[in-house]
JSON list of C-alpha atoms in Angstrom, two decimals:
[
{"chain": "Q", "resi": 1, "resn": "MET", "atom": "CA", "xyz": [-121.23, -114.46, -53.10]},
{"chain": "Q", "resi": 2, "resn": "GLN", "atom": "CA", "xyz": [-121.58, -111.18, -51.15]},
{"chain": "Q", "resi": 3, "resn": "PRO", "atom": "CA", "xyz": [-118.34, -109.78, -52.38]},
{"chain": "Q", "resi": 4, "resn": "LEU", "atom": "CA", "xyz": [-119.45, -110.82, -55.83]},
{"chain": "Q", "resi": 5, "resn": "TYR", "atom": "CA", "xyz": [-122.74, -109.34, -55.57]},
{"chain": "Q", "resi": 6, "resn": "ARG", "atom": "CA", "xyz": [-121.00, -105.92, -54.21]},
{"chain": "Q", "resi": 7, "resn": "MET", "atom": "CA", "xyz": [-119.06, -106.03, -57.27]},
{"chain": "Q", "resi": 8, "resn": "LYS", "atom": "CA", "xyz": [-121.92, -106.70, -59.66]},
{"chain": "Q", "resi": 9, "resn": "LYS", "atom": "CA", "xyz": [-123.89, -103.79, -57.91]},
{"chain": "Q", "resi": 10, "resn": "PHE", "atom": "CA", "xyz": [-120.74, -101.38, -58.20]},
{"chain": "Q", "resi": 11, "resn": "LEU", "atom": "CA", "xyz": [-120.43, -102.17, -62.00]},
{"chain": "Q", "resi": 12, "resn": "ILE", "atom": "CA", "xyz": [-124.11, -101.50, -62.62]},
{"chain": "Q", "resi": 13, "resn": "TYR", "atom": "CA", "xyz": [-123.96, -98.11, -60.89]},
{"chain": "Q", "resi": 14, "resn": "PHE", "atom": "CA", "xyz": [-120.68, -97.32, -62.76]},
{"chain": "Q", "resi": 15, "resn": "PHE", "atom": "CA", "xyz": [-122.24, -98.13, -66.08]},
{"chain": "Q", "resi": 16, "resn": "LEU", "atom": "CA", "xyz": [-125.36, -96.15, -65.38]},
{"chain": "Q", "resi": 17, "resn": "CYS", "atom": "CA", "xyz": [-123.38, -93.11, -64.37]},
{"chain": "Q", "resi": 18, "resn": "ALA", "atom": "CA", "xyz": [-120.80, -93.52, -67.19]},
{"chain": "Q", "resi": 19, "resn": "TYR", "atom": "CA", "xyz": [-123.71, -93.65, -69.92]},
{"chain": "Q", "resi": 20, "resn": "PHE", "atom": "CA", "xyz": [-126.05, -90.96, -68.45]},
{"chain": "Q", "resi": 21, "resn": "ILE", "atom": "CA", "xyz": [-124.14, -88.17, -66.64]},
{"chain": "Q", "resi": 22, "resn": "PRO", "atom": "CA", "xyz": [-122.34, -87.31, -69.84]},
{"chain": "Q", "resi": 23, "resn": "GLN", "atom": "CA", "xyz": [-125.72, -86.67, -71.44]},
{"chain": "Q", "resi": 24, "resn": "ILE", "atom": "CA", "xyz": [-127.22, -85.04, -68.41]},
{"chain": "Q", "resi": 25, "resn": "HIS", "atom": "CA", "xyz": [-124.29, -82.37, -68.57]},
{"chain": "Q", "resi": 26, "resn": "ALA", "atom": "CA", "xyz": [-124.10, -81.96, -72.35]},
{"chain": "Q", "resi": 27, "resn": "GLN", "atom": "CA", "xyz": [-123.84, -78.39, -73.48]},
{"chain": "Q", "resi": 28, "resn": "ASP", "atom": "CA", "xyz": [-127.75, -77.95, -74.20]},
{"chain": "Q", "resi": 29, "resn": "ASP", "atom": "CA", "xyz": [-128.73, -79.74, -71.15]},
{"chain": "Q", "resi": 30, "resn": "THR", "atom": "CA", "xyz": [-131.52, -78.40, -69.28]},
{"chain": "Q", "resi": 31, "resn": "LEU", "atom": "CA", "xyz": [-129.89, -77.97, -66.37]},
{"chain": "Q", "resi": 32, "resn": "ALA", "atom": "CA", "xyz": [-128.27, -74.97, -67.42]},
{"chain": "Q", "resi": 33, "resn": "MET", "atom": "CA", "xyz": [-131.71, -73.58, -68.04]},
{"chain": "Q", "resi": 34, "resn": "ALA", "atom": "CA", "xyz": [-132.80, -74.78, -64.63]},
{"chain": "Q", "resi": 35, "resn": "ASN", "atom": "CA", "xyz": [-129.95, -72.90, -63.07]},
{"chain": "Q", "resi": 36, "resn": "ALA", "atom": "CA", "xyz": [-130.67, -69.96, -65.10]},
{"chain": "Q", "resi": 37, "resn": "ILE", "atom": "CA", "xyz": [-134.05, -69.81, -63.16]},
{"chain": "Q", "resi": 38, "resn": "ALA", "atom": "CA", "xyz": [-132.24, -69.02, -60.15]},
{"chain": "Q", "resi": 39, "resn": "LEU", "atom": "CA", "xyz": [-133.62, -71.99, -57.86]},
{"chain": "Q", "resi": 40, "resn": "LYS", "atom": "CA", "xyz": [-133.98, -70.57, -54.28]},
{"chain": "Q", "resi": 41, "resn": "ASP", "atom": "CA", "xyz": [-132.07, -72.62, -51.62]},
{"chain": "Q", "resi": 42, "resn": "GLY", "atom": "CA", "xyz": [-134.41, -74.16, -48.97]},
{"chain": "Q", "resi": 43, "resn": "VAL", "atom": "CA", "xyz": [-136.84, -76.92, -47.68]},
{"chain": "Q", "resi": 44, "resn": "TYR", "atom": "CA", "xyz": [-139.71, -78.10, -49.63]},
{"chain": "Q", "resi": 45, "resn": "LEU", "atom": "CA", "xyz": [-142.17, -78.78, -47.07]},
{"chain": "Q", "resi": 46, "resn": "SER", "atom": "CA", "xyz": [-144.57, -79.92, -49.98]},
{"chain": "Q", "resi": 47, "resn": "TYR", "atom": "CA", "xyz": [-144.70, -80.35, -53.65]},
{"chain": "Q", "resi": 48, "resn": "ASN", "atom": "CA", "xyz": [-146.39, -76.74, -53.92]},
{"chain": "Q", "resi": 49, "resn": "ASP", "atom": "CA", "xyz": [-143.30, -75.09, -52.52]},
{"chain": "Q", "resi": 50, "resn": "LEU", "atom": "CA", "xyz": [-141.21, -76.53, -55.65]},
{"chain": "Q", "resi": 51, "resn": "GLN", "atom": "CA", "xyz": [-143.99, -75.28, -57.89]},
{"chain": "Q", "resi": 52, "resn": "THR", "atom": "CA", "xyz": [-143.91, -71.75, -56.56]},
{"chain": "Q", "resi": 53, "resn": "ASN", "atom": "CA", "xyz": [-139.99, -71.85, -55.93]},
{"chain": "Q", "resi": 54, "resn": "ASN", "atom": "CA", "xyz": [-140.82, -70.74, -52.51]},
{"chain": "Q", "resi": 55, "resn": "PRO", "atom": "CA", "xyz": [-139.02, -73.15, -50.09]},
{"chain": "Q", "resi": 56, "resn": "LEU", "atom": "CA", "xyz": [-138.52, -72.69, -46.36]},
{"chain": "Q", "resi": 57, "resn": "PRO", "atom": "CA", "xyz": [-135.48, -70.56, -46.15]},
{"chain": "Q", "resi": 58, "resn": "LYS", "atom": "CA", "xyz": [-132.56, -71.97, -43.92]},
{"chain": "Q", "resi": 59, "resn": "GLU", "atom": "CA", "xyz": [-132.70, -68.96, -41.91]},
{"chain": "Q", "resi": 60, "resn": "ASN", "atom": "CA", "xyz": [-136.11, -69.68, -40.62]},
{"chain": "Q", "resi": 61, "resn": "ILE", "atom": "CA", "xyz": [-134.89, -73.11, -39.41]},
{"chain": "Q", "resi": 62, "resn": "SER", "atom": "CA", "xyz": [-133.74, -73.15, -35.73]},
{"chain": "Q", "resi": 63, "resn": "SER", "atom": "CA", "xyz": [-130.49, -74.96, -35.20]},
{"chain": "Q", "resi": 64, "resn": "GLU", "atom": "CA", "xyz": [-127.10, -74.84, -33.54]},
{"chain": "Q", "resi": 65, "resn": "THR", "atom": "CA", "xyz": [-125.44, -75.75, -36.73]},
{"chain": "Q", "resi": 66, "resn": "ASP", "atom": "CA", "xyz": [-123.54, -73.18, -38.52]},
{"chain": "Q", "resi": 67, "resn": "LYS", "atom": "CA", "xyz": [-126.18, -72.11, -41.19]},
{"chain": "Q", "resi": 68, "resn": "THR", "atom": "CA", "xyz": [-123.00, -70.63, -43.60]},
{"chain": "Q", "resi": 69, "resn": "GLN", "atom": "CA", "xyz": [-121.92, -74.14, -44.45]},
{"chain": "Q", "resi": 70, "resn": "ALA", "atom": "CA", "xyz": [-122.88, -75.13, -47.89]},
{"chain": "Q", "resi": 71, "resn": "ASP", "atom": "CA", "xyz": [-124.31, -78.40, -46.62]},
{"chain": "Q", "resi": 72, "resn": "PHE", "atom": "CA", "xyz": [-126.36, -77.05, -43.64]},
{"chain": "Q", "resi": 73, "resn": "ILE", "atom": "CA", "xyz": [-129.70, -78.18, -45.18]},
{"chain": "Q", "resi": 74, "resn": "SER", "atom": "CA", "xyz": [-128.65, -81.83, -46.23]},
{"chain": "Q", "resi": 75, "resn": "LYS", "atom": "CA", "xyz": [-126.77, -82.04, -42.52]},
{"chain": "Q", "resi": 76, "resn": "THR", "atom": "CA", "xyz": [-129.95, -80.86, -40.67]},
{"chain": "Q", "resi": 77, "resn": "LEU", "atom": "CA", "xyz": [-132.36, -83.33, -42.46]},
{"chain": "Q", "resi": 78, "resn": "SER", "atom": "CA", "xyz": [-129.83, -86.16, -42.08]},
{"chain": "Q", "resi": 79, "resn": "ASN", "atom": "CA", "xyz": [-129.20, -85.79, -38.25]},
{"chain": "Q", "resi": 80, "resn": "TYR", "atom": "CA", "xyz": [-132.76, -84.96, -37.06]},
{"chain": "Q", "resi": 81, "resn": "LYS", "atom": "CA", "xyz": [-136.09, -86.54, -37.24]},
{"chain": "Q", "resi": 82, "resn": "GLU", "atom": "CA", "xyz": [-137.81, -83.40, -37.17]},
{"chain": "Q", "resi": 83, "resn": "ILE", "atom": "CA", "xyz": [-137.02, -79.46, -37.88]},
{"chain": "Q", "resi": 84, "resn": "ILE", "atom": "CA", "xyz": [-138.36, -76.54, -35.94]},
{"chain": "Q", "resi": 85, "resn": "PHE", "atom": "CA", "xyz": [-138.97, -73.48, -37.92]},
{"chain": "Q", "resi": 86, "resn": "THR", "atom": "CA", "xyz": [-140.70, -69.96, -37.90]},
{"chain": "Q", "resi": 87, "resn": "TYR", "atom": "CA", "xyz": [-143.22, -68.63, -40.20]},
{"chain": "Q", "resi": 88, "resn": "LYS", "atom": "CA", "xyz": [-144.90, -65.40, -39.82]},
{"chain": "Q", "resi": 89, "resn": "ASN", "atom": "CA", "xyz": [-143.43, -65.13, -36.23]},
{"chain": "Q", "resi": 90, "resn": "SER", "atom": "CA", "xyz": [-144.83, -68.24, -35.15]},
{"chain": "Q", "resi": 91, "resn": "GLN", "atom": "CA", "xyz": [-142.97, -71.70, -34.40]},
{"chain": "Q", "resi": 92, "resn": "TYR", "atom": "CA", "xyz": [-143.97, -74.88, -35.96]},
{"chain": "Q", "resi": 93, "resn": "ARG", "atom": "CA", "xyz": [-142.39, -78.49, -36.44]},
{"chain": "Q", "resi": 94, "resn": "ALA", "atom": "CA", "xyz": [-142.21, -80.87, -39.30]},
{"chain": "Q", "resi": 95, "resn": "GLN", "atom": "CA", "xyz": [-141.07, -84.40, -39.58]},
{"chain": "Q", "resi": 96, "resn": "VAL", "atom": "CA", "xyz": [-138.29, -84.90, -41.92]},
{"chain": "Q", "resi": 97, "resn": "ALA", "atom": "CA", "xyz": [-139.72, -88.01, -43.21]},
{"chain": "Q", "resi": 98, "resn": "LYS", "atom": "CA", "xyz": [-142.67, -86.01, -44.65]},
{"chain": "Q", "resi": 99, "resn": "VAL", "atom": "CA", "xyz": [-140.65, -83.32, -46.12]},
{"chain": "Q", "resi": 100, "resn": "TRP", "atom": "CA", "xyz": [-141.15, -83.17, -49.93]},
{"chain": "Q", "resi": 101, "resn": "GLY", "atom": "CA", "xyz": [-137.30, -82.41, -50.64]},
{"chain": "Q", "resi": 102, "resn": "TYR", "atom": "CA", "xyz": [-134.88, -79.24, -50.79]},
{"chain": "Q", "resi": 103, "resn": "CYS", "atom": "CA", "xyz": [-132.73, -77.26, -52.71]},
{"chain": "Q", "resi": 104, "resn": "GLN", "atom": "CA", "xyz": [-129.24, -76.96, -51.68]},
{"chain": "Q", "resi": 105, "resn": "ASN", "atom": "CA", "xyz": [-126.63, -74.64, -53.73]},
{"chain": "Q", "resi": 106, "resn": "GLY", "atom": "CA", "xyz": [-129.22, -74.59, -56.68]},
{"chain": "Q", "resi": 107, "resn": "THR", "atom": "CA", "xyz": [-129.54, -78.48, -56.96]},
{"chain": "Q", "resi": 108, "resn": "ILE", "atom": "CA", "xyz": [-132.70, -80.16, -56.19]},
{"chain": "Q", "resi": 109, "resn": "TYR", "atom": "CA", "xyz": [-133.06, -83.35, -54.04]},
{"chain": "Q", "resi": 110, "resn": "ILE", "atom": "CA", "xyz": [-136.45, -85.41, -53.67]},
{"chain": "Q", "resi": 111, "resn": "ASN", "atom": "CA", "xyz": [-137.47, -87.41, -50.95]},
{"chain": "Q", "resi": 112, "resn": "PHE", "atom": "CA", "xyz": [-137.95, -90.54, -52.48]},
{"chain": "Q", "resi": 113, "resn": "LYS", "atom": "CA", "xyz": [-138.79, -93.80, -50.42]},
{"chain": "Q", "resi": 114, "resn": "GLY", "atom": "CA", "xyz": [-137.08, -92.37, -47.30]},
{"chain": "Q", "resi": 115, "resn": "ASN", "atom": "CA", "xyz": [-133.92, -91.25, -49.05]},
{"chain": "Q", "resi": 116, "resn": "PHE", "atom": "CA", "xyz": [-133.04, -87.81, -50.38]},
{"chain": "Q", "resi": 117, "resn": "CYS", "atom": "CA", "xyz": [-132.13, -88.10, -54.27]},
{"chain": "Q", "resi": 118, "resn": "ARG", "atom": "CA", "xyz": [-130.10, -85.83, -56.10]},
{"chain": "Q", "resi": 119, "resn": "VAL", "atom": "CA", "xyz": [-131.86, -84.36, -59.45]},
{"chain": "Q", "resi": 120, "resn": "PRO", "atom": "CA", "xyz": [-129.25, -84.07, -61.95]},
{"chain": "Q", "resi": 121, "resn": "LEU", "atom": "CA", "xyz": [-131.53, -83.19, -64.54]},
{"chain": "Q", "resi": 122, "resn": "PHE", "atom": "CA", "xyz": [-134.24, -80.86, -63.79]},
{"chain": "Q", "resi": 123, "resn": "GLY", "atom": "CA", "xyz": [-136.96, -79.55, -65.96]},
{"chain": "Q", "resi": 124, "resn": "SER", "atom": "CA", "xyz": [-140.55, -79.88, -67.01]},
{"chain": "Q", "resi": 125, "resn": "ILE", "atom": "CA", "xyz": [-139.36, -83.36, -66.96]},
{"chain": "Q", "resi": 126, "resn": "SER", "atom": "CA", "xyz": [-136.79, -84.37, -64.38]},
{"chain": "Q", "resi": 127, "resn": "HIS", "atom": "CA", "xyz": [-134.64, -87.38, -64.34]},
{"chain": "Q", "resi": 128, "resn": "PHE", "atom": "CA", "xyz": [-133.05, -89.21, -61.16]},
{"chain": "Q", "resi": 129, "resn": "PHE", "atom": "CA", "xyz": [-131.72, -92.28, -59.82]},
{"chain": "Q", "resi": 130, "resn": "ALA", "atom": "CA", "xyz": [-132.75, -93.95, -56.59]},
{"chain": "Q", "resi": 131, "resn": "THR", "atom": "CA", "xyz": [-132.26, -96.95, -54.51]},
{"chain": "Q", "resi": 132, "resn": "VAL", "atom": "CA", "xyz": [-135.29, -99.35, -54.44]},
{"chain": "Q", "resi": 133, "resn": "VAL", "atom": "CA", "xyz": [-135.72, -102.61, -52.40]},
{"chain": "Q", "resi": 134, "resn": "VAL", "atom": "CA", "xyz": [-136.43, -105.46, -54.89]},
{"chain": "Q", "resi": 135, "resn": "THR", "atom": "CA", "xyz": [-137.66, -109.09, -54.01]},
{"chain": "Q", "resi": 136, "resn": "THR", "atom": "CA", "xyz": [-136.65, -111.85, -55.83]},
{"chain": "Q", "resi": 137, "resn": "TYR", "atom": "CA", "xyz": [-137.47, -115.50, -55.44]},
{"chain": "Q", "resi": 138, "resn": "VAL", "atom": "CA", "xyz": [-135.10, -118.13, -55.36]},
{"chain": "Q", "resi": 139, "resn": "SER", "atom": "CA", "xyz": [-135.30, -121.99, -54.79]},
{"chain": "Q", "resi": 140, "resn": "SER", "atom": "CA", "xyz": [-135.12, -123.25, -51.44]},
{"chain": "Q", "resi": 141, "resn": "TYR", "atom": "CA", "xyz": [-132.86, -126.43, -52.28]},
{"chain": "Q", "resi": 142, "resn": "ASN", "atom": "CA", "xyz": [-129.58, -126.32, -50.67]},
{"chain": "Q", "resi": 143, "resn": "GLY", "atom": "CA", "xyz": [-127.75, -128.88, -52.56]},
{"chain": "Q", "resi": 144, "resn": "TYR", "atom": "CA", "xyz": [-127.24, -131.11, -49.92]},
{"chain": "Q", "resi": 145, "resn": "GLY", "atom": "CA", "xyz": [-130.44, -132.82, -49.69]},
{"chain": "Q", "resi": 146, "resn": "GLY", "atom": "CA", "xyz": [-132.28, -130.37, -47.36]},
{"chain": "Q", "resi": 147, "resn": "GLY", "atom": "CA", "xyz": [-134.47, -129.28, -50.05]},
{"chain": "Q", "resi": 148, "resn": "PHE", "atom": "CA", "xyz": [-135.98, -132.64, -51.02]},
{"chain": "Q", "resi": 149, "resn": "TYR", "atom": "CA", "xyz": [-138.18, -133.36, -47.97]},
{"chain": "Q", "resi": 150, "resn": "GLY", "atom": "CA", "xyz": [-137.53, -130.73, -45.30]},
{"chain": "Q", "resi": 151, "resn": "GLY", "atom": "CA", "xyz": [-137.33, -126.70, -45.87]},
{"chain": "Q", "resi": 152, "resn": "GLY", "atom": "CA", "xyz": [-139.86, -126.58, -48.27]},
{"chain": "Q", "resi": 153, "resn": "MET", "atom": "CA", "xyz": [-139.94, -129.33, -50.60]},
{"chain": "Q", "resi": 154, "resn": "GLY", "atom": "CA", "xyz": [-137.31, -127.71, -52.89]},
{"chain": "Q", "resi": 155, "resn": "MET", "atom": "CA", "xyz": [-137.04, -130.86, -55.04]},
{"chain": "Q", "resi": 156, "resn": "TYR", "atom": "CA", "xyz": [-140.84, -131.92, -55.43]},
{"chain": "Q", "resi": 157, "resn": "GLY", "atom": "CA", "xyz": [-142.72, -128.87, -54.58]},
{"chain": "Q", "resi": 158, "resn": "GLY", "atom": "CA", "xyz": [-140.74, -126.20, -56.24]},
{"chain": "Q", "resi": 159, "resn": "SER", "atom": "CA", "xyz": [-140.79, -124.13, -53.17]},
{"chain": "Q", "resi": 160, "resn": "THR", "atom": "CA", "xyz": [-139.07, -120.43, -53.09]},
{"chain": "Q", "resi": 161, "resn": "VAL", "atom": "CA", "xyz": [-137.82, -118.31, -50.68]},
{"chain": "Q", "resi": 162, "resn": "PRO", "atom": "CA", "xyz": [-138.08, -114.22, -50.81]},
{"chain": "Q", "resi": 163, "resn": "VAL", "atom": "CA", "xyz": [-134.61, -112.46, -51.13]},
{"chain": "Q", "resi": 164, "resn": "LYS", "atom": "CA", "xyz": [-134.57, -108.53, -50.72]},
{"chain": "Q", "resi": 165, "resn": "GLN", "atom": "CA", "xyz": [-131.77, -106.52, -52.29]},
{"chain": "Q", "resi": 166, "resn": "ASN", "atom": "CA", "xyz": [-131.09, -102.94, -53.29]},
{"chain": "Q", "resi": 167, "resn": "GLU", "atom": "CA", "xyz": [-131.04, -102.00, -56.91]},
{"chain": "Q", "resi": 168, "resn": "ILE", "atom": "CA", "xyz": [-130.77, -98.62, -58.52]},
{"chain": "Q", "resi": 169, "resn": "HIS", "atom": "CA", "xyz": [-133.32, -97.62, -60.66]},
{"chain": "Q", "resi": 170, "resn": "GLN", "atom": "CA", "xyz": [-134.32, -94.46, -62.76]},
{"chain": "Q", "resi": 171, "resn": "PHE", "atom": "CA", "xyz": [-137.34, -92.27, -62.27]},
{"chain": "Q", "resi": 172, "resn": "LEU", "atom": "CA", "xyz": [-139.05, -89.39, -64.05]},
{"chain": "Q", "resi": 173, "resn": "LEU", "atom": "CA", "xyz": [-140.67, -86.48, -62.09]},
{"chain": "Q", "resi": 174, "resn": "ASP", "atom": "CA", "xyz": [-143.32, -84.60, -63.95]},
{"chain": "Q", "resi": 175, "resn": "PHE", "atom": "CA", "xyz": [-143.50, -81.13, -62.72]},
{"chain": "Q", "resi": 176, "resn": "LYS", "atom": "CA", "xyz": [-146.94, -80.19, -64.03]},
{"chain": "Q", "resi": 177, "resn": "THR", "atom": "CA", "xyz": [-148.36, -83.00, -61.65]},
{"chain": "Q", "resi": 178, "resn": "GLY", "atom": "CA", "xyz": [-145.76, -83.84, -59.13]},
{"chain": "Q", "resi": 179, "resn": "GLU", "atom": "CA", "xyz": [-146.09, -87.64, -60.23]},
{"chain": "Q", "resi": 180, "resn": "ILE", "atom": "CA", "xyz": [-143.16, -89.92, -60.03]},
{"chain": "Q", "resi": 181, "resn": "ASP", "atom": "CA", "xyz": [-142.84, -93.05, -61.97]},
{"chain": "Q", "resi": 182, "resn": "GLU", "atom": "CA", "xyz": [-140.00, -95.46, -63.46]},
{"chain": "Q", "resi": 183, "resn": "ALA", "atom": "CA", "xyz": [-138.23, -94.08, -66.19]},
{"chain": "Q", "resi": 184, "resn": "THR", "atom": "CA", "xyz": [-139.51, -96.36, -69.02]},
{"chain": "Q", "resi": 185, "resn": "PRO", "atom": "CA", "xyz": [-140.11, -95.38, -72.69]},
{"chain": "Q", "resi": 186, "resn": "THR", "atom": "CA", "xyz": [-144.00, -96.06, -72.04]},
{"chain": "Q", "resi": 187, "resn": "TYR", "atom": "CA", "xyz": [-144.17, -93.32, -69.25]},
{"chain": "Q", "resi": 188, "resn": "LEU", "atom": "CA", "xyz": [-142.08, -91.05, -71.34]},
{"chain": "Q", "resi": 189, "resn": "GLU", "atom": "CA", "xyz": [-144.44, -91.21, -74.36]},
{"chain": "Q", "resi": 190, "resn": "THR", "atom": "CA", "xyz": [-147.34, -90.31, -71.89]},
{"chain": "Q", "resi": 191, "resn": "LEU", "atom": "CA", "xyz": [-145.39, -87.24, -70.96]},
{"chain": "Q", "resi": 192, "resn": "LEU", "atom": "CA", "xyz": [-144.27, -86.43, -74.40]},
{"chain": "Q", "resi": 193, "resn": "SER", "atom": "CA", "xyz": [-147.87, -86.75, -75.88]},
{"chain": "Q", "resi": 194, "resn": "ARG", "atom": "CA", "xyz": [-148.41, -83.26, -74.87]},
{"chain": "Q", "resi": 195, "resn": "ASP", "atom": "CA", "xyz": [-145.90, -81.99, -77.59]},
{"chain": "Q", "resi": 196, "resn": "ILE", "atom": "CA", "xyz": [-147.34, -83.37, -80.76]},
{"chain": "Q", "resi": 197, "resn": "LYS", "atom": "CA", "xyz": [-144.28, -82.94, -83.04]},
{"chain": "Q", "resi": 198, "resn": "LEU", "atom": "CA", "xyz": [-141.83, -84.45, -80.48]},
{"chain": "Q", "resi": 199, "resn": "TYR", "atom": "CA", "xyz": [-144.15, -87.19, -79.47]},
{"chain": "Q", "resi": 200, "resn": "ALA", "atom": "CA", "xyz": [-144.55, -88.30, -83.32]},
{"chain": "Q", "resi": 201, "resn": "GLN", "atom": "CA", "xyz": [-140.70, -88.13, -83.61]},
{"chain": "Q", "resi": 202, "resn": "TYR", "atom": "CA", "xyz": [-140.17, -90.12, -80.59]},
{"chain": "Q", "resi": 203, "resn": "MET", "atom": "CA", "xyz": [-142.91, -92.99, -81.85]},
{"chain": "Q", "resi": 204, "resn": "ASP", "atom": "CA", "xyz": [-141.35, -93.00, -85.20]},
{"chain": "Q", "resi": 205, "resn": "LEU", "atom": "CA", "xyz": [-138.15, -94.57, -83.35]},
{"chain": "Q", "resi": 206, "resn": "LYS", "atom": "CA", "xyz": [-137.68, -98.33, -83.04]},
{"chain": "Q", "resi": 207, "resn": "ARG", "atom": "CA", "xyz": [-138.55, -99.67, -79.50]},
{"chain": "Q", "resi": 208, "resn": "LYS", "atom": "CA", "xyz": [-134.73, -100.27, -78.58]},
{"chain": "Q", "resi": 209, "resn": "LYS", "atom": "CA", "xyz": [-133.95, -96.60, -79.71]},
{"chain": "Q", "resi": 210, "resn": "ARG", "atom": "CA", "xyz": [-136.76, -95.14, -77.76]},
{"chain": "Q", "resi": 211, "resn": "LYS", "atom": "CA", "xyz": [-135.09, -96.62, -74.67]},
{"chain": "Q", "resi": 212, "resn": "GLU", "atom": "CA", "xyz": [-131.58, -95.62, -75.75]},
{"chain": "Q", "resi": 213, "resn": "LEU", "atom": "CA", "xyz": [-132.80, -91.79, -76.49]},
{"chain": "Q", "resi": 214, "resn": "MET", "atom": "CA", "xyz": [-134.65, -91.24, -73.53]},
{"chain": "Q", "resi": 215, "resn": "ILE", "atom": "CA", "xyz": [-132.42, -88.40, -72.03]},
{"chain": "Q", "resi": 216, "resn": "LEU", "atom": "CA", "xyz": [-132.15, -86.64, -75.18]},
{"chain": "Q", "resi": 217, "resn": "TYR", "atom": "CA", "xyz": [-135.89, -86.52, -75.85]},
{"chain": "Q", "resi": 218, "resn": "ILE", "atom": "CA", "xyz": [-136.27, -85.26, -72.10]},
{"chain": "Q", "resi": 219, "resn": "ARG", "atom": "CA", "xyz": [-133.60, -82.45, -73.12]},
{"chain": "Q", "resi": 220, "resn": "ARG", "atom": "CA", "xyz": [-135.81, -81.66, -76.01]},
{"chain": "Q", "resi": 221, "resn": "TYR", "atom": "CA", "xyz": [-138.83, -81.33, -74.38]},
{"chain": "Q", "resi": 222, "resn": "ASN", "atom": "CA", "xyz": [-137.52, -79.31, -71.57]},
{"chain": "Q", "resi": 223, "resn": "THR", "atom": "CA", "xyz": [-135.97, -76.81, -73.97]},
{"chain": "Q", "resi": 224, "resn": "GLU", "atom": "CA", "xyz": [-139.40, -76.55, -75.80]},
{"chain": "Q", "resi": 225, "resn": "HIS", "atom": "CA", "xyz": [-141.23, -76.33, -72.38]},
{"chain": "Q", "resi": 226, "resn": "PRO", "atom": "CA", "xyz": [-139.31, -74.29, -69.80]},
{"chain": "Q", "resi": 227, "resn": "ILE", "atom": "CA", "xyz": [-140.52, -74.39, -66.41]},
{"chain": "Q", "resi": 228, "resn": "VAL", "atom": "CA", "xyz": [-142.92, -71.57, -65.27]},
{"chain": "Q", "resi": 229, "resn": "PHE", "atom": "CA", "xyz": [-143.26, -71.20, -61.56]},
{"chain": "Q", "resi": 230, "resn": "MET", "atom": "CA", "xyz": [-146.51, -70.50, -60.04]},
{"chain": "Q", "resi": 231, "resn": "THR", "atom": "CA", "xyz": [-147.14, -67.60, -57.90]},
{"chain": "Q", "resi": 232, "resn": "PRO", "atom": "CA", "xyz": [-147.48, -68.40, -54.19]},
{"chain": "Q", "resi": 233, "resn": "ALA", "atom": "CA", "xyz": [-150.75, -68.01, -52.54]},
{"chain": "Q", "resi": 234, "resn": "GLY", "atom": "CA", "xyz": [-151.46, -64.85, -50.93]},
{"chain": "Q", "resi": 235, "resn": "GLN", "atom": "CA", "xyz": [-148.83, -62.99, -53.22]}
]
């Protein structure tokens, strides 16, 4: 069953990538808009660092690794539990587990559930994939009689056992609030409600179409509402 499960997981991931990546990299995608903003490379110690486009520069991070490497930031955050950095001539430490995210080569990565997830569609509404642990319950009946009386009364009591497995889900990040939630039509409706015209168009769609056209309406919203970074405190 294990090889079959891995194959099923691969096919699901392949389908998601095949379906969404072409849409994400469409000509009018907001990713082009985001790159035009000139995102600064560095570590986002907090969400405010992203909102101000003011990450901790890699030059301020103490490390023996060659900082000219294109993947210096990702390597550093992967290989160490904490980073040591300087700020205004003082030295500080930050636990990697508490780092909000980082920007590397113009691409943003979010620390979500312990993993740094790449954000291919960045804008006022951002879209990304993340692996989550999902618990399902299956019957404890083993097919050989063990489930009748022993092992939880699988035949008469309907006993089940929890089984945990990894699944790839889609999520949306609201740039205005920093809130992250599952990429569902219901959550997108809440975000689109800030634009009366787009919201009305989206709600006129049938329920199935709302799910199919989520990426399209995210792009439209981002085009109409480009990101405006806040000014860092003290500047």
